[in-house]
């Protein structure tokens, strides 16, 4: 069993839909990251969370430390949001443990 | 704003050759992390450095070595390359420079192909 699991693995949506990606982890963490990876391979950090909720534009990330669960929400999705979204957790040593990723495709 | 720089962006090597990947962190970041992402796989942590000292080690093969220099850039040296070393190698940096303190910022990656 992976220490960080994401669901769904693949997600398709129509432009404008509200999207939720879930992440569950089984280890103690100091922070959780949501990352975006485009087909070219580059990784962009979207959020780093240790509690509560953060919002950036159309993206919202929440974390529940007690339940070891985080969600990434995309409002008013757009085709340019198509990417792989990765949940990664940071333990005390700062190295990241990555989830399996969620491949999102948004169609016009 | 300056980002993490990796060079080269693409590298093709033959089996048993050596390769050196370079990572230049965001200015004033003192910690560098290396990750390896094989085709269709999750990134895996290899090694990290803080203030030029190795701070953590993951699943890095003995054929690989890395170091962080006085200007905080880091190099990943890979010897006796194998076909399975073909992957995207990411570097990330963190610290008290620009951006959110201690958040890891990723470079664009170096795509290594071993033939």
XYZ file of N, CA, C and O in Angstrom, chain A:
432
model
N 0.860 -1.194 0.000
C 0.000 0.000 0.000
C 0.891 1.237 0.000
O 1.814 1.340 0.782
N 0.606 2.156 -0.940
C 1.383 3.392 -0.994
C 1.101 4.249 0.232
O -0.001 4.246 0.781
N 2.129 5.003 0.637
C 1.949 5.898 1.776
C 1.076 7.091 1.418
O 0.472 7.710 2.299
N 1.041 7.439 0.143
C 0.218 8.555 -0.324
C -0.628 8.056 -1.489
O -0.086 7.574 -2.482
N -1.920 8.145 -1.338
C -2.802 7.663 -2.391
C -3.719 8.786 -2.860
O -4.217 9.570 -2.049
N -3.934 8.811 -4.155
C -4.790 9.833 -4.741
C -5.957 9.190 -5.470
O -5.865 8.080 -5.984
N -7.043 9.916 -5.510
C -8.185 9.478 -6.310
C -8.897 10.694 -6.882
O -8.934 11.760 -6.243
N -9.449 10.561 -8.087
C -9.277 9.407 -8.975
C -7.899 9.429 -9.649
O -7.168 10.406 -9.552
N -7.571 8.350 -10.338
C -6.308 8.311 -11.085
C -6.424 9.091 -12.375
O -5.464 9.704 -12.827
N -7.612 9.020 -12.977
C -7.880 9.744 -14.223
C -9.209 10.455 -14.081
O -10.149 9.923 -13.486
N -9.269 11.633 -14.649
C -10.466 12.457 -14.515
C -10.660 13.270 -15.790
O -9.714 13.914 -16.260
N -11.846 13.177 -16.352
C -12.163 14.024 -17.496
C -13.320 14.932 -17.119
O -14.192 14.547 -16.328
N -13.320 16.127 -17.639
C -14.339 17.104 -17.291
C -14.622 17.999 -18.494
O -13.783 18.139 -19.386
N -15.773 18.584 -18.485
C -16.121 19.610 -19.474
C -15.723 20.968 -18.916
O -15.783 21.195 -17.701
N -15.324 21.824 -19.807
C -14.944 23.178 -19.402
C -16.040 23.791 -18.528
O -17.228 23.693 -18.837
N -15.615 24.382 -17.428
C -16.553 25.036 -16.516
C -16.931 24.193 -15.319
O -17.482 24.726 -14.345
N -16.666 22.901 -15.373
C -17.049 22.029 -14.260
C -16.165 22.274 -13.033
O -15.029 22.724 -13.129
N -16.737 21.920 -11.874
C -16.014 21.965 -10.602
C -15.335 20.612 -10.403
O -15.965 19.568 -10.549
N -14.055 20.643 -10.097
C -13.266 19.411 -10.027
C -12.707 19.233 -8.623
O -12.261 20.212 -7.995
N -12.723 17.998 -8.137
C -12.116 17.668 -6.846
C -11.183 16.483 -7.006
O -11.567 15.470 -7.591
N -9.990 16.635 -6.502
C -9.006 15.550 -6.454
C -8.680 15.304 -4.994
O -8.455 16.253 -4.230
N -8.663 14.039 -4.607
C -8.462 13.686 -3.211
C -7.110 13.028 -2.969
O -6.583 12.339 -3.837
N -6.600 13.237 -1.777
C -5.312 12.663 -1.379
C -5.433 12.163 0.057
O -5.852 12.922 0.941
N -5.060 10.916 0.276
C -5.017 10.346 1.626
C -3.612 9.838 1.887
O -2.962 9.307 0.988
N -3.154 10.000 3.108
C -1.801 9.572 3.439
C -1.824 8.826 4.763
O -2.736 9.000 5.572
N -0.817 7.999 4.945
C -0.818 7.117 6.120
C 0.344 7.379 7.060
O 0.523 6.648 8.029
N 1.139 8.402 6.767
C 2.309 8.693 7.598
C 2.143 10.049 8.261
O 1.325 10.858 7.834
N 2.929 10.283 9.302
C 2.937 11.601 9.911
C 3.648 12.581 9.012
O 4.650 12.240 8.387
N 3.117 13.773 8.912
C 3.690 14.738 7.976
C 3.885 16.087 8.659
O 3.231 16.401 9.660
N 4.782 16.873 8.083
C 4.936 18.254 8.528
C 4.245 19.210 7.558
O 3.913 20.338 7.935
N 4.053 18.769 6.319
C 3.348 19.592 5.330
C 2.927 18.728 4.160
O 3.472 17.637 3.953
N 1.986 19.221 3.412
C 1.509 18.520 2.218
C 1.563 19.503 1.045
O 1.209 20.678 1.170
N 2.041 19.003 -0.076
C 2.162 19.824 -1.285
C 1.190 19.328 -2.343
O 0.984 18.124 -2.492
N 0.626 20.241 -3.075
C -0.054 19.923 -4.319
C 0.791 20.481 -5.455
O 1.165 21.663 -5.455
N 1.100 19.603 -6.410
C 1.973 19.945 -7.525
C 1.239 19.704 -8.830
O 0.325 18.877 -8.913
N 1.650 20.432 -9.847
C 1.071 20.268 -11.179
C 2.191 19.926 -12.154
O 3.228 20.598 -12.169
N 1.975 18.870 -12.927
C 2.981 18.473 -13.909
C 2.336 18.438 -15.288
O 1.384 17.706 -15.529
N 2.887 19.250 -16.199
C 2.368 19.308 -17.558
C 3.065 18.284 -18.435
O 4.107 17.739 -18.047
N 2.506 18.000 -19.620
C 3.069 16.950 -20.484
C 4.564 17.116 -20.751
O 5.261 16.146 -20.923
N 5.078 18.316 -20.776
C 6.513 18.514 -20.985
C 7.345 18.014 -19.832
O 8.556 17.839 -19.970
N 6.717 17.788 -18.692
C 7.409 17.202 -17.553
C 7.661 18.144 -16.404
O 7.838 17.690 -15.286
N 7.692 19.450 -16.643
C 8.020 20.373 -15.567
C 7.011 20.334 -14.440
O 5.813 20.153 -14.657
N 7.489 20.469 -13.220
C 6.625 20.443 -12.035
C 6.512 21.838 -11.461
O 7.516 22.535 -11.273
N 5.279 22.228 -11.171
C 5.010 23.523 -10.556
C 4.342 23.274 -9.213
O 3.414 22.474 -9.113
N 4.819 23.941 -8.195
C 4.218 23.813 -6.886
C 2.997 24.717 -6.805
O 3.082 25.913 -7.063
N 1.842 24.138 -6.479
C 0.611 24.915 -6.379
C 0.380 25.391 -4.950
O 0.064 26.563 -4.729
N 0.471 24.485 -4.009
C 0.212 24.809 -2.612
C 1.135 24.005 -1.709
O 1.516 22.887 -2.038
N 1.441 24.602 -0.556
C 2.018 23.863 0.550
C 1.120 24.123 1.746
O 0.846 25.278 2.079
N 0.613 23.048 2.352
C -0.364 23.170 3.429
C 0.114 22.423 4.649
O 0.644 21.323 4.536
N -0.129 22.980 5.823
C 0.041 22.198 7.038
C -1.240 22.180 7.858
O -1.370 21.397 8.798
N -2.179 23.032 7.501
C -3.479 23.025 8.166
C -4.453 23.869 7.360
O -4.041 24.735 6.574
N -5.752 23.628 7.573
C -6.779 24.513 7.048
C -6.944 24.499 5.542
O -7.052 23.454 4.917
N -6.961 25.671 4.985
C -7.376 25.857 3.600
C -6.568 26.991 2.985
O -6.250 27.967 3.660
N -6.232 26.819 1.683
C -5.588 27.906 0.954
C -6.280 28.065 -0.387
O -6.769 27.101 -0.971
N -6.286 29.293 -0.887
C -6.932 29.585 -2.159
C -5.999 30.412 -3.012
O -5.331 31.331 -2.523
N -5.928 30.037 -4.289
C -5.129 30.821 -5.223
C -5.847 30.810 -6.557
O -5.875 29.803 -7.257
N -6.466 31.943 -6.877
C -7.231 32.010 -8.116
C -8.392 31.031 -8.090
O -9.212 31.036 -7.167
N -8.437 30.163 -9.078
C -9.523 29.164 -9.155
C -9.194 27.874 -8.394
O -9.969 26.919 -8.413
N -8.070 27.837 -7.754
C -7.642 26.635 -7.038
C -7.840 26.808 -5.539
O -7.533 27.878 -4.995
N -8.350 25.743 -4.921
C -8.526 25.725 -3.469
C -7.975 24.404 -2.957
O -8.258 23.351 -3.529
N -7.189 24.456 -1.905
C -6.674 23.239 -1.296
C -7.058 23.227 0.177
O -6.962 24.260 0.851
N -7.496 22.067 0.637
C -7.840 21.908 2.046
C -7.112 20.698 2.610
O -6.729 19.787 1.871
N -6.907 20.707 3.899
C -6.286 19.561 4.551
C -6.946 19.333 5.898
O -7.268 20.295 6.608
N -7.164 18.046 6.219
C -7.673 17.647 7.526
C -6.625 16.749 8.144
O -6.477 15.589 7.757
N -5.877 17.308 9.079
C -4.742 16.588 9.655
C -5.212 15.344 10.429
O -4.586 14.291 10.361
N -6.320 15.487 11.144
C -6.812 14.351 11.942
C -7.197 13.169 11.058
O -6.931 12.025 11.380
N -7.825 13.487 9.917
C -8.256 12.422 9.020
C -7.190 12.049 7.996
O -7.396 11.149 7.181
N -6.062 12.762 7.989
C -4.972 12.499 7.044
C -5.502 12.536 5.614
O -5.290 11.609 4.820
N -6.127 13.635 5.291
C -6.775 13.757 3.991
C -6.692 15.196 3.506
O -6.807 16.146 4.296
N -6.468 15.329 2.202
C -6.436 16.652 1.589
C -7.200 16.606 0.276
O -7.288 15.558 -0.374
N -7.757 17.723 -0.097
C -8.451 17.837 -1.381
C -7.957 19.057 -2.141
O -7.644 20.088 -1.535
N -7.906 18.903 -3.448
C -7.612 20.029 -4.342
C -8.860 20.250 -5.191
O -9.367 19.316 -5.819
N -9.367 21.470 -5.172
C -10.546 21.814 -5.947
C -10.172 22.808 -7.037
O -9.367 23.720 -6.802
N -10.752 22.616 -8.209
C -10.594 23.578 -9.299
C -11.989 24.062 -9.674
O -12.853 23.259 -10.056
N -12.214 25.346 -9.550
C -13.514 25.899 -9.939
C -13.433 26.403 -11.374
O -12.366 26.792 -11.850
N -14.563 26.349 -12.067
C -14.639 26.830 -13.452
C -13.474 26.297 -14.282
O -12.679 27.077 -14.830
N -13.367 24.982 -14.354
C -12.207 24.363 -15.009
C -12.097 24.806 -16.473
O -13.080 25.156 -17.139
N -10.861 24.771 -16.942
C -10.527 25.246 -18.290
C -9.594 24.224 -18.933
O -8.829 23.555 -18.228
N -9.629 24.091 -20.266
C -8.707 23.139 -20.903
C -7.243 23.317 -20.507
O -6.484 22.353 -20.452
N -6.823 24.521 -20.216
C -5.419 24.712 -19.841
C -5.110 24.131 -18.461
O -3.943 24.045 -18.067
N -6.158 23.721 -17.709
C -5.924 23.044 -16.430
C -5.524 21.585 -16.637
O -5.150 20.894 -15.676
N -5.617 21.100 -17.860
C -5.279 19.706 -18.139
C -3.812 19.456 -17.791
O -2.911 20.122 -18.313
N -3.588 18.509 -16.905
C -2.247 18.219 -16.405
C -2.352 17.034 -15.455
O -3.440 16.525 -15.205
N -1.223 16.627 -14.933
C -1.212 15.650 -13.847
C -1.055 16.417 -12.544
O -0.148 17.246 -12.416
N -1.916 16.145 -11.596
C -1.867 16.802 -10.292
C -1.358 15.784 -9.278
O -1.889 14.682 -9.155
N -0.326 16.179 -8.571
C 0.364 15.266 -7.663
C 0.285 15.801 -6.246
O 0.571 16.983 -6.001
N -0.097 14.913 -5.340
C -0.063 15.210 -3.914
C 1.252 14.648 -3.375
O 1.617 13.512 -3.681
N 1.963 15.424 -2.627
C 3.229 14.959 -2.047
C 3.288 15.397 -0.599
O 2.935 16.534 -0.277
N 3.732 14.507 0.276
C 3.795 14.847 1.687
C 5.240 14.970 2.127
O 6.128 14.295 1.610
N 5.433 15.856 3.068
C 6.764 16.099 3.596
C 6.821 15.608 5.031
O 5.978 15.968 5.853
N 7.813 14.777 5.283
C 8.008 14.319 6.648
C 9.067 15.199 7.311
O 9.451 16.229 6.777
N 9.534 14.775 8.456
C 10.432 15.642 9.219
C 11.730 15.959 8.498
O 12.350 16.980 8.754
N 12.156 15.060 7.598
C 13.428 15.264 6.918
C 13.302 16.124 5.666
O 14.281 16.318 4.982
N 12.119 16.623 5.392
C 11.887 17.514 4.244
C 11.792 16.827 2.896
O 11.334 17.423 1.944
N 12.248 15.578 2.768
C 12.080 14.929 1.471
C 10.596 14.701 1.235
O 9.816 14.546 2.171
N 10.203 14.720 -0.027
C 8.805 14.547 -0.384
C 8.524 13.101 -0.776
O 9.330 12.463 -1.450
N 7.392 12.606 -0.331
C 6.872 11.318 -0.778
C 5.690 11.626 -1.683
O 4.730 12.281 -1.253
N 5.777 11.158 -2.909
C 4.791 11.543 -3.911
C 3.658 10.540 -4.020
O 3.853 9.336 -3.887
N 2.472 11.050 -4.285
C 1.349 10.204 -4.634
C 1.450 9.787 -6.085
O 2.366 10.175 -6.812
N 0.499 8.997 -6.498
C 0.527 8.410 -7.840
C 0.044 9.383 -8.911
O 0.173 9.099 -10.086
N -0.491 10.503 -8.513
C -0.912 11.502 -9.489
C -2.315 11.269 -10.011
O -2.822 10.149 -10.046
N -2.961 12.347 -10.387
C -4.278 12.316 -11.017
C -4.164 13.015 -12.359
O -3.787 14.184 -12.416
N -4.467 12.281 -13.423
C -4.391 12.869 -14.763
C -5.729 13.503 -15.090
O -6.748 12.818 -15.176
N -5.733 14.811 -15.231
C -6.947 15.570 -15.518
C -6.956 16.040 -16.959
O -5.983 16.595 -17.447
N -8.072 15.795 -17.633
C -8.277 16.339 -18.977
C -9.569 17.132 -18.974
O -10.619 16.605 -18.601
N -9.482 18.381 -19.366
C -10.656 19.244 -19.450
C -10.910 19.546 -20.914
O -10.044 20.074 -21.612
N -12.097 19.204 -21.357
C -12.451 19.386 -22.764
C -13.299 20.639 -22.945
O -14.122 20.965 -22.098
N -13.090 21.331 -24.080
C -13.867 22.554 -24.322
C -15.346 22.224 -24.529
O -15.710 21.121 -24.932
